[in-house]
mmCIF file of C-alpha atoms and ligand atoms in Angstrom:
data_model
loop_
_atom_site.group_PDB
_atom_site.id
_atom_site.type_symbol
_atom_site.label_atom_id
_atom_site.label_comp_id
_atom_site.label_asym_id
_atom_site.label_seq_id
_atom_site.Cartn_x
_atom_site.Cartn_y
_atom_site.Cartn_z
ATOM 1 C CA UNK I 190 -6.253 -26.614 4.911
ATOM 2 C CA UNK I 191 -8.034 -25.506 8.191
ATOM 3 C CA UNK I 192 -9.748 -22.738 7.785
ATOM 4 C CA UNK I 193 -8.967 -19.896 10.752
ATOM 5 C CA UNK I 194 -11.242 -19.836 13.407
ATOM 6 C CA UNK I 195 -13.929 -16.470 12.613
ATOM 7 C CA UNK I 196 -12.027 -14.339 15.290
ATOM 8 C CA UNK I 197 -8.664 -15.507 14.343
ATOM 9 C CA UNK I 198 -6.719 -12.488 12.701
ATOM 10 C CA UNK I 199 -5.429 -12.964 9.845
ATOM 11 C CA UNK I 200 -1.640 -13.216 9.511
ATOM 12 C CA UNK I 201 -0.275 -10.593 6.667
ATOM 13 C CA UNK I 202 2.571 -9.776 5.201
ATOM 14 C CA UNK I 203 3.078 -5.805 3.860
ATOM 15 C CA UNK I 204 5.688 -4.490 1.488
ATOM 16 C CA UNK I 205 5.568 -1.010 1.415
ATOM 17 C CA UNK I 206 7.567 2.415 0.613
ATOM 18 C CA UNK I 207 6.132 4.616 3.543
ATOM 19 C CA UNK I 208 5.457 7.284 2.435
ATOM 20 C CA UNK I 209 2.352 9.289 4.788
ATOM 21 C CA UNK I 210 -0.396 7.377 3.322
ATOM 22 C CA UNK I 211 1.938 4.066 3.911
ATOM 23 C CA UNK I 212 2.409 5.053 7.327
ATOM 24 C CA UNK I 213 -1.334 5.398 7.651
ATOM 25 C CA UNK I 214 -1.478 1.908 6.176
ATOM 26 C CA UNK I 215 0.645 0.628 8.734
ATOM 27 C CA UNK I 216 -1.059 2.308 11.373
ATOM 28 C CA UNK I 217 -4.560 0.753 11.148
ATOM 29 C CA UNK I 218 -3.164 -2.526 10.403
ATOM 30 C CA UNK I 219 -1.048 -2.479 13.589
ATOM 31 C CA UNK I 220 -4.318 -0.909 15.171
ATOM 32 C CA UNK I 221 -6.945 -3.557 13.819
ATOM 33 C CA UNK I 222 -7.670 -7.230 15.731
ATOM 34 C CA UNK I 223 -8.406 -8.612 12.265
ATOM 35 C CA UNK I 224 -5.136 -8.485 10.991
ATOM 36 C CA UNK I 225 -1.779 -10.417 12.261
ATOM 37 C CA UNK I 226 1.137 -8.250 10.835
ATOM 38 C CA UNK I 227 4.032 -11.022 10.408
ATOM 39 C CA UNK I 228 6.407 -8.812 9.030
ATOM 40 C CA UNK I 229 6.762 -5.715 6.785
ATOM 41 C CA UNK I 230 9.450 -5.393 3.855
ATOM 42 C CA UNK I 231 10.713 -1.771 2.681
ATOM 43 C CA UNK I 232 10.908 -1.347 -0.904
ATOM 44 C CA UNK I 233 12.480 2.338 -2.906
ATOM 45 C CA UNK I 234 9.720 4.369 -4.235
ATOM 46 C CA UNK I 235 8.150 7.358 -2.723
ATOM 47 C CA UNK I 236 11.769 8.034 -0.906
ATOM 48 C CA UNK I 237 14.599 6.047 -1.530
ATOM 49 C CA UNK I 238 15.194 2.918 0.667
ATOM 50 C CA UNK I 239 16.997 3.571 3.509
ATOM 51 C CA UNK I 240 14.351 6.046 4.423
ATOM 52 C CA UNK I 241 10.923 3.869 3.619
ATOM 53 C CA UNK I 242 12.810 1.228 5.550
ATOM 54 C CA UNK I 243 13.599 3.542 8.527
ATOM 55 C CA UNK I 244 9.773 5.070 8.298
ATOM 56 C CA UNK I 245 8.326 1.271 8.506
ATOM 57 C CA UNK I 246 10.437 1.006 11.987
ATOM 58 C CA UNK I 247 9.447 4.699 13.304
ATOM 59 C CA UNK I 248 5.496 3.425 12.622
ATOM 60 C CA UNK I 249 6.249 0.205 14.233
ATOM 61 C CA UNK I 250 7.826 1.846 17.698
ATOM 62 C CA UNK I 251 5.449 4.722 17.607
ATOM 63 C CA UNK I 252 2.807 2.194 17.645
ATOM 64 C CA UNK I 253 4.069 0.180 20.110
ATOM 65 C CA UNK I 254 5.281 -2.420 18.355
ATOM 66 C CA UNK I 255 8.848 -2.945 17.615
ATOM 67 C CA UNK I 256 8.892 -6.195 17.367
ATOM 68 C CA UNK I 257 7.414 -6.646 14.211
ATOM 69 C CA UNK I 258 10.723 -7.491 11.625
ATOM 70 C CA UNK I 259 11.188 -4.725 9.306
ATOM 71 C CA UNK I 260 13.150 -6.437 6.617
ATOM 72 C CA UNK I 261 14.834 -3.820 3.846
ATOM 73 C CA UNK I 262 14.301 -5.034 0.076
ATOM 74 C CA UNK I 263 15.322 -3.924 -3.533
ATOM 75 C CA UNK I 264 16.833 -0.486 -3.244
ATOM 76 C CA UNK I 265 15.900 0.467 -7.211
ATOM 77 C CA UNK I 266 13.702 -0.645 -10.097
ATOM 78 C CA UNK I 267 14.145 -3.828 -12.085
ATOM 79 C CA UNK I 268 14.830 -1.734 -15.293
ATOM 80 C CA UNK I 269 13.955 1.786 -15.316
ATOM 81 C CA UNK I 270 15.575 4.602 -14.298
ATOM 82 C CA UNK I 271 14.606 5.267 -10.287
ATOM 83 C CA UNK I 272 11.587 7.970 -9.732
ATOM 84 C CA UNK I 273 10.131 9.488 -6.141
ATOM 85 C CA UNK I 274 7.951 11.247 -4.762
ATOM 86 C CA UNK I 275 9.402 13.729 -2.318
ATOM 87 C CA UNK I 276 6.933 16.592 -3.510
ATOM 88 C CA UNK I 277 4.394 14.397 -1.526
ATOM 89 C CA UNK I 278 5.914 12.734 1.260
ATOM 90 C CA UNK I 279 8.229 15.391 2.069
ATOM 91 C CA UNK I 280 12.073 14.927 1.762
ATOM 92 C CA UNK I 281 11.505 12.353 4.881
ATOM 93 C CA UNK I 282 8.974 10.732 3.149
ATOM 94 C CA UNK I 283 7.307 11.079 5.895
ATOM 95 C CA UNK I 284 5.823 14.857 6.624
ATOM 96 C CA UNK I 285 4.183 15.843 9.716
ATOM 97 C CA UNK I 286 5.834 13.813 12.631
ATOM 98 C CA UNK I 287 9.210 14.285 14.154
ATOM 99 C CA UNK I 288 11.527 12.203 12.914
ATOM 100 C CA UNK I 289 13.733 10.082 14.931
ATOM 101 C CA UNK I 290 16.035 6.845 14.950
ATOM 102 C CA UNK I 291 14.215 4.047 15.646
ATOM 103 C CA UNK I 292 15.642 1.573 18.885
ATOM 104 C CA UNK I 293 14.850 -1.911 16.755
ATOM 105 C CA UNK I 294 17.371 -2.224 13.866
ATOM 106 C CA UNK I 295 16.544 -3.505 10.572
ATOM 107 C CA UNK I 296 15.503 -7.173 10.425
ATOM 108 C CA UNK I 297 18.359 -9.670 9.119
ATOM 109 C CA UNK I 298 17.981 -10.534 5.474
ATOM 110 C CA UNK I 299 17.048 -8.921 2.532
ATOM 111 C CA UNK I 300 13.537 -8.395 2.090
ATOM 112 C CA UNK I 301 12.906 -10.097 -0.967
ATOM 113 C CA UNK I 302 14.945 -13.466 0.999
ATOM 114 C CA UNK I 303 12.577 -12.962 3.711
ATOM 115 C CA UNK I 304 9.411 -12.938 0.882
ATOM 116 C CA UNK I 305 10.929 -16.338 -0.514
ATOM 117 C CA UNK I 306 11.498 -17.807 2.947
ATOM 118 C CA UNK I 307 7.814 -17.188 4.293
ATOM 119 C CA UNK I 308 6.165 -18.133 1.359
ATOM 120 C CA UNK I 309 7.949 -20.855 0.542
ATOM 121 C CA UNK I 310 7.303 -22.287 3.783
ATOM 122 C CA UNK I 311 3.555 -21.391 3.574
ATOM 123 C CA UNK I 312 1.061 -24.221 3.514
ATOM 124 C CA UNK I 313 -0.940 -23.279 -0.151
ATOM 125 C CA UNK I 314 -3.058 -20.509 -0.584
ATOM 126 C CA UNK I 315 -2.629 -19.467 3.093
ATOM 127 C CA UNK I 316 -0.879 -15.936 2.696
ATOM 128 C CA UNK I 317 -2.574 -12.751 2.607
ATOM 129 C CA UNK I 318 -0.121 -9.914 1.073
ATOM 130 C CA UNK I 319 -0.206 -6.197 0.957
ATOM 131 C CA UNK I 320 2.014 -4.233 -1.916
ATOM 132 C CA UNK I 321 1.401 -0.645 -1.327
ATOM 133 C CA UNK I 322 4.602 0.708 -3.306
ATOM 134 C CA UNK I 323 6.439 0.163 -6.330
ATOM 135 C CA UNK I 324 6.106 -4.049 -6.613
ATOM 136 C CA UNK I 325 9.981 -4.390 -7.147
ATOM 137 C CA UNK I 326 9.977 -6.767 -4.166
ATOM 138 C CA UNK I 327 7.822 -9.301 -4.959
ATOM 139 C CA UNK I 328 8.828 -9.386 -8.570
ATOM 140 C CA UNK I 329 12.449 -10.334 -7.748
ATOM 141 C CA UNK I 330 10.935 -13.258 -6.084
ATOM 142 C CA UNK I 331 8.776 -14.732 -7.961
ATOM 143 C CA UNK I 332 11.929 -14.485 -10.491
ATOM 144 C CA UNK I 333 13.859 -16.183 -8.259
ATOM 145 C CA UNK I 334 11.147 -18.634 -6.703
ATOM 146 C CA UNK I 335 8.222 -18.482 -8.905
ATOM 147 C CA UNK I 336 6.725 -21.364 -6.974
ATOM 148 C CA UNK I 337 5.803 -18.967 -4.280
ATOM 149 C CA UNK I 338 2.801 -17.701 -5.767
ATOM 150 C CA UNK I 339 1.345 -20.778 -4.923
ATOM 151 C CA UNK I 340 1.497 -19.570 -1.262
ATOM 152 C CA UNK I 341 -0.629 -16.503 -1.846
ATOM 153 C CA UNK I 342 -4.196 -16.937 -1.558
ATOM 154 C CA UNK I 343 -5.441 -13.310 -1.427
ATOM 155 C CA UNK I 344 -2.538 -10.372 -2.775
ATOM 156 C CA UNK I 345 -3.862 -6.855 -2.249
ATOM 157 C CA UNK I 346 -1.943 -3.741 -3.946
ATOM 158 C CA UNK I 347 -2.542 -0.215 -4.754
ATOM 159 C CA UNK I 348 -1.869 -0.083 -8.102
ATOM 160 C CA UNK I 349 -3.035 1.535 -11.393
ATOM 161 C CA UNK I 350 -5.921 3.144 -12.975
ATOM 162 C CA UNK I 351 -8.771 2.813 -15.114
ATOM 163 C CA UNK I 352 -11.309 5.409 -15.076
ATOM 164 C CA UNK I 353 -8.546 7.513 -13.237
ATOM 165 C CA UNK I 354 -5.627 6.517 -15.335
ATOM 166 C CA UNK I 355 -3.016 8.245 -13.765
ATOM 167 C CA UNK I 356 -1.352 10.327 -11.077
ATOM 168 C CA UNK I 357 2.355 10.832 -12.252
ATOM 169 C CA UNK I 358 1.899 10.980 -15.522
ATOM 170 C CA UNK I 359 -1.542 11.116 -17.527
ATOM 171 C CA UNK I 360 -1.438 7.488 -18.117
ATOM 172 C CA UNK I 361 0.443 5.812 -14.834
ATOM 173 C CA UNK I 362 -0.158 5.849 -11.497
ATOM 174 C CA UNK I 363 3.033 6.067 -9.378
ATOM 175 C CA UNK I 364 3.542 2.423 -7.835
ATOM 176 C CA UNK I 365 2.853 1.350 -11.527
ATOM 177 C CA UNK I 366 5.079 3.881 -13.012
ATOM 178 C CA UNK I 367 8.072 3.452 -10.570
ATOM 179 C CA UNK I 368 8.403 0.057 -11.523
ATOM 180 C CA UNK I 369 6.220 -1.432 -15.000
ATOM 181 C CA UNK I 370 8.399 -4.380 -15.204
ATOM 182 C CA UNK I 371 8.220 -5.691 -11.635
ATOM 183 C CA UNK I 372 4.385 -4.730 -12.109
ATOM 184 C CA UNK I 373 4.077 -6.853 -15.330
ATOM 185 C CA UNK I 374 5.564 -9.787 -13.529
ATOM 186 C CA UNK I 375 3.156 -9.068 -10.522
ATOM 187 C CA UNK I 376 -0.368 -9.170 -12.505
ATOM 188 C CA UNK I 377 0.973 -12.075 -15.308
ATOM 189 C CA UNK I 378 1.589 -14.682 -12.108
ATOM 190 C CA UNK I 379 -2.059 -15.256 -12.208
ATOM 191 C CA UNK I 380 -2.229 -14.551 -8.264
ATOM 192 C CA UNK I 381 -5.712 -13.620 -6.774
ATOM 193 C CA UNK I 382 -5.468 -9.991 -6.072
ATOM 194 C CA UNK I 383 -7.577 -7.171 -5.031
ATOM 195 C CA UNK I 384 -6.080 -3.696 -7.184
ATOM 196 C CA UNK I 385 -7.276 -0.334 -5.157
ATOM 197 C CA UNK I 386 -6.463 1.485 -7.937
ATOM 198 C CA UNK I 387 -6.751 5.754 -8.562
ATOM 199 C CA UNK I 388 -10.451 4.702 -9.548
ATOM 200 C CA UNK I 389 -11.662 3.956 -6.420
ATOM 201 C CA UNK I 390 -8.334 5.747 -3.718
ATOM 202 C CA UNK I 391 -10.039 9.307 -5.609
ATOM 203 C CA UNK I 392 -13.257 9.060 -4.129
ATOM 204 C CA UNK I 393 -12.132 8.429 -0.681
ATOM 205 C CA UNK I 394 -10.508 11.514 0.302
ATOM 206 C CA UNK I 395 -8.898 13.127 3.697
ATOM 207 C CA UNK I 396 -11.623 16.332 3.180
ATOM 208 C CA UNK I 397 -11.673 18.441 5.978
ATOM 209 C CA UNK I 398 -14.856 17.480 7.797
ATOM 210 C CA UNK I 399 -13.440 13.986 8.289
ATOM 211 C CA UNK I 400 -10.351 15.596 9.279
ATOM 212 C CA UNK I 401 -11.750 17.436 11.739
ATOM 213 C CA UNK I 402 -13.815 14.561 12.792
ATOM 214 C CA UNK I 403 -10.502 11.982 13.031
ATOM 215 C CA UNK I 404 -8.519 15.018 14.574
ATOM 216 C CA UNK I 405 -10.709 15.544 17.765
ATOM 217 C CA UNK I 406 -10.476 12.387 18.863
ATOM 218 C CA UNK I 407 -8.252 11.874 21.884
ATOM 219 C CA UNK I 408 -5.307 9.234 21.996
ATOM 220 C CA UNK I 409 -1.747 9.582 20.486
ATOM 221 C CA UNK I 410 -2.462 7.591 17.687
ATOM 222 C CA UNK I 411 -5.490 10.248 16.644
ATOM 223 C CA UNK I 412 -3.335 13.042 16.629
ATOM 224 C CA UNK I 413 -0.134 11.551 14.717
ATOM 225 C CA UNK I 414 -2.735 10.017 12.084
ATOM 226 C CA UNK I 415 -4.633 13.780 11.999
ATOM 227 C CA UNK I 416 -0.899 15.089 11.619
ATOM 228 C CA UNK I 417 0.184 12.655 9.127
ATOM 229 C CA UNK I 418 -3.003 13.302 6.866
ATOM 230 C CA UNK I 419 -2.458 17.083 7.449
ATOM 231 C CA UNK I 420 0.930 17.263 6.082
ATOM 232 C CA UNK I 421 -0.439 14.765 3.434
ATOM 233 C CA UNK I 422 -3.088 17.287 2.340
ATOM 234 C CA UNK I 423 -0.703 20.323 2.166
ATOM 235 C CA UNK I 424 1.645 18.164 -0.291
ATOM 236 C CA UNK I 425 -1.371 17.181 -2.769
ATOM 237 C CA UNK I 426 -3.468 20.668 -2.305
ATOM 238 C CA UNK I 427 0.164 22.370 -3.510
ATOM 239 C CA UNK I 428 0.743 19.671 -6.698
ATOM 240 C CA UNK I 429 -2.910 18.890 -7.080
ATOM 241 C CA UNK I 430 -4.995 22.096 -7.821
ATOM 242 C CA UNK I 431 -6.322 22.450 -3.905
ATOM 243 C CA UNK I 432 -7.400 18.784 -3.655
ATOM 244 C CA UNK I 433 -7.316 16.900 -0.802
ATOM 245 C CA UNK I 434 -5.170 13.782 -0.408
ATOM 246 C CA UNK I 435 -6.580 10.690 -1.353
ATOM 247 C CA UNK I 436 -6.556 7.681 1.102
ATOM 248 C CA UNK I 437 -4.498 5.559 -1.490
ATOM 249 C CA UNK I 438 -2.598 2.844 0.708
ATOM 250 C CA UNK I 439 -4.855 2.601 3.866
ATOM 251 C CA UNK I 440 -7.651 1.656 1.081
ATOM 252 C CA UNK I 441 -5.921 -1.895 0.706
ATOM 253 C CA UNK I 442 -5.945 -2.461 4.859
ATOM 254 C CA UNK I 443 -9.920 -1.550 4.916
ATOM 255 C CA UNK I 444 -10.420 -3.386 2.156
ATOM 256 C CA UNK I 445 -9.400 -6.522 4.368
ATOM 257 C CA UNK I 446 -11.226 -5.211 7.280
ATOM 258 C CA UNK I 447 -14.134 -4.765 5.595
ATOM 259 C CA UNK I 448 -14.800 -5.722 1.950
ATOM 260 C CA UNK I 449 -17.949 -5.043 2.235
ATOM 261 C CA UNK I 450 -18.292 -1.061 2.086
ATOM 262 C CA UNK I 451 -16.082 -2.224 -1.617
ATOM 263 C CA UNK I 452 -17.600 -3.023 -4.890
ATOM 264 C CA UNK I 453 -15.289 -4.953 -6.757
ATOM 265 C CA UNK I 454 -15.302 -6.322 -10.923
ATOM 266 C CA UNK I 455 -13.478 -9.549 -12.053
ATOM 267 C CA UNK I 456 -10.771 -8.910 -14.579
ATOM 268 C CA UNK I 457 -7.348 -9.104 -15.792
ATOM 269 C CA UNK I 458 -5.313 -6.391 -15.296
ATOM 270 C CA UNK I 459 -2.207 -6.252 -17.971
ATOM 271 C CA UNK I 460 0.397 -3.313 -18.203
ATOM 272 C CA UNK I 461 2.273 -1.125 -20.829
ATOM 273 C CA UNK I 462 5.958 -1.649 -20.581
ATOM 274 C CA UNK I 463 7.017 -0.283 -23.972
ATOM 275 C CA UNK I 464 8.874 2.897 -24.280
ATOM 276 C CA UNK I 465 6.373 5.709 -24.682
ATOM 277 C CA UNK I 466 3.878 8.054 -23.422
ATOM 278 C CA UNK I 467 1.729 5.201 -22.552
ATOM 279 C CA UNK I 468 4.738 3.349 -19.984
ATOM 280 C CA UNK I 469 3.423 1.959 -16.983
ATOM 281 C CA UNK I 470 -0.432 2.510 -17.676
ATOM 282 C CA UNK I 471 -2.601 -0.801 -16.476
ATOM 283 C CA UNK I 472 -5.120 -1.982 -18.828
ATOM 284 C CA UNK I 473 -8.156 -3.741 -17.081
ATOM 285 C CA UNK I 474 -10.066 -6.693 -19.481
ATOM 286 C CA UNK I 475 -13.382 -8.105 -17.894
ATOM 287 C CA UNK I 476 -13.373 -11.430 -17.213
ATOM 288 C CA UNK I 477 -15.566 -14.053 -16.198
ATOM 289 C CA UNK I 478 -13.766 -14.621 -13.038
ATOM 290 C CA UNK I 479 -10.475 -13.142 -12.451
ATOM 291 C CA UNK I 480 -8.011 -13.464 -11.620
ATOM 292 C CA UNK I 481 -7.953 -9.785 -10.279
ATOM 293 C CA UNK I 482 -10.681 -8.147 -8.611
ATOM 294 C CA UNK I 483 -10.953 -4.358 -9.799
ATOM 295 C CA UNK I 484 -12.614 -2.464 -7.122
ATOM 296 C CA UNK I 485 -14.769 0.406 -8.397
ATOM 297 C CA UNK I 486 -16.686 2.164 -5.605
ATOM 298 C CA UNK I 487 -15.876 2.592 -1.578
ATOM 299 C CA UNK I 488 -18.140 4.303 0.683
ATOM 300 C CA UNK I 489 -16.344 6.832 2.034
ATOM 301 C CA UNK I 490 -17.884 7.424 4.971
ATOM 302 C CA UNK I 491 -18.390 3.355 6.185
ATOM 303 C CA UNK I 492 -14.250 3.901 5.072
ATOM 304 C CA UNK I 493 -13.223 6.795 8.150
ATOM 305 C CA UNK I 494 -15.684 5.188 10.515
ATOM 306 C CA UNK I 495 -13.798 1.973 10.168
ATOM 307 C CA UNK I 496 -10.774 4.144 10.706
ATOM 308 C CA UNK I 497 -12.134 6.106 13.655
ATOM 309 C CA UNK I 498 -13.514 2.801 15.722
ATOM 310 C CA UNK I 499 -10.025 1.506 15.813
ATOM 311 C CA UNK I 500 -8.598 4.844 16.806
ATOM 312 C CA UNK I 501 -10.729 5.379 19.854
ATOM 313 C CA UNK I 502 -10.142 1.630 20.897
ATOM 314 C CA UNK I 503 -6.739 2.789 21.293
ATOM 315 C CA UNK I 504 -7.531 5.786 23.601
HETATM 316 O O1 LIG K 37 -0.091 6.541 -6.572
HETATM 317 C C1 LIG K 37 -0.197 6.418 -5.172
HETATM 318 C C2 LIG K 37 0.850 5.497 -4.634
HETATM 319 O O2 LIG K 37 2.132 6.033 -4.896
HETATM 320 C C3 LIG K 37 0.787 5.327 -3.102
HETATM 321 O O3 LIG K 37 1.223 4.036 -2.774
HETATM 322 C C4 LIG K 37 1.753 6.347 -2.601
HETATM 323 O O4 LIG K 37 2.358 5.964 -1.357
HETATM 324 C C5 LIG K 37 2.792 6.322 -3.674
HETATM 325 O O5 LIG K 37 3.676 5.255 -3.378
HETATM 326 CA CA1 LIG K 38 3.018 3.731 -1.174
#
């Protein structure tokens, strides 16, 4: 396999239910010269489908680039009844910019088609992919093409919790929660994958010095990322006791750009899919070496200056 040339960006693959810290996501990845977004696939969760799918488009003209296929995927959970998240995304999913109908139409083909036909025409271990919502998507293929994992050599989802063990219920974190079965499937394919789990997405936090910081700097994409985390903060400080929102998706696009502000433990992560008040919590066993990577600390700060470079390159 040749390895990519150092300044080569790397060529990703997101799947995604935006969702304002989805849209985030998407915005530094569209922003940052180390990534390569091939294509994005919309999966239900935070809102239902045909509204993460339209949000992935309005992020992709907004940041000037339309182009990038916006395939919609599985409109509802393997098994369990559907959940979202409208008390923080807004009924858009999407809170805090104006919402419009975006000029590129939906790519052709179902989303979980288009996973199958990329990674089954992948050379081995030469995919890097992003799951930022409920994992629906990427379960229904690997049901349907399990040979496919094969093509993955780095997966990186927000998912879980540990230390923080959940968000939507005391034991599950939403992405988890939405979907335990297509989760399950997810972690027991024995793909390498980086987990940005509660544990680590509730230190990193949009407080109101970095806020500040983010929202003075000039540039379009500044102020719709200030206004996005704004609207983000009202929706968690209302549900959350006053806290601030924490950067949960845009934590698995830094962690690409720069692993390094990341401290990371091997494990295996495994999770509860039996009836009960313990459905959809992750359970995280050490291991020698993998095949997950459970990261446990970010430095915060190293996190919005990576954020705020690429915003003022873009002013
Ligand atoms: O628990 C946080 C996760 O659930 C994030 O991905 C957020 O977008 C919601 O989908
Ligand atoms: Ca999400």
């Amino acid at each position: 396999m040749t390895a990519l040339p150092k300044s080569a960006p790397l060529p990703l693959i997101i799947d995604c239910d935006p969702g304002i810290d989805d849209a985030v996501m998407l915005m530094i990845a569209l922003m940052s010269p180390k990534l390569d977004v091939q294509a994005i696939t919309a999966v239900a969760g935070n809102v239902p489908l045909r509204l993460t799918s339209r949000n992935a488009r309005m992020i992709c003209e907004r940041m000037g680039r339309p182009d990038v296929p916006v395939h919609a995927g599985c409109p509802r959970p393997m098994l369990r009844k559907p959940v979202t998240a409208e008390d923080f995304h807004g009924m858009s999913g999407i809170e805090g910019i104006e919402i419009f109908e975006p000029k590129a139409p939906l790519a052709p083909g179902h989303g979980v088609s288009e996973l199958i036909a990329r990674l089954s025409a992948a050379r081995p271990a030469s995919q890097t992919v992003i799951l930022s919502g409920p994992m629906t998507n990427l379960a229904a293929a690997l049901v349907m093409a399990p040979e496919i994992a094969n093509s993955i050599g780095h997966l990186v989802v927000m998912a879980g919790g540990d230390r923080i063990s959940g968000n939507v219920t005391p034991f599950a974190e939403f992405n988890v929660f939405a979907d335990p079965h297509a989760a399950a499937i997810v972690f027991d394919a024995n793909i390498r994958t980086t987990v940005l789990s509660l544990d680590v997405t509730h230190t990193v936090r949009a407080e109101a010095p970095r806020l500040d910081s983010l929202g003075k700097l000039p540039g379009t994409d500044a102020r719709m990322m200030a206004d996005l985390l704004a609207a983000g903060n009202k929706l968690e400080a209302r549900w959350k006791n006053g806290q601030m929102a924490p950067m949960h998706d845009p934590s698995t696009v830094v962690y690409l750009i720069a692993p390094e502000i990341f401290q990371t433990r091997p494990c295996r992560v495994s999770v509860v899919t039996r009836p009960g008040d313990q459905f959809g919590r992750t359970k995280v066993k050490d291991t020698r070496s993998g095949p997950h990577s459970w990261v446990t600390a970010a430095d915060a700060d190293a996190f919005f200056a990576v954020i705020e470079t690429l915003l003022k390159a873009r002013a």
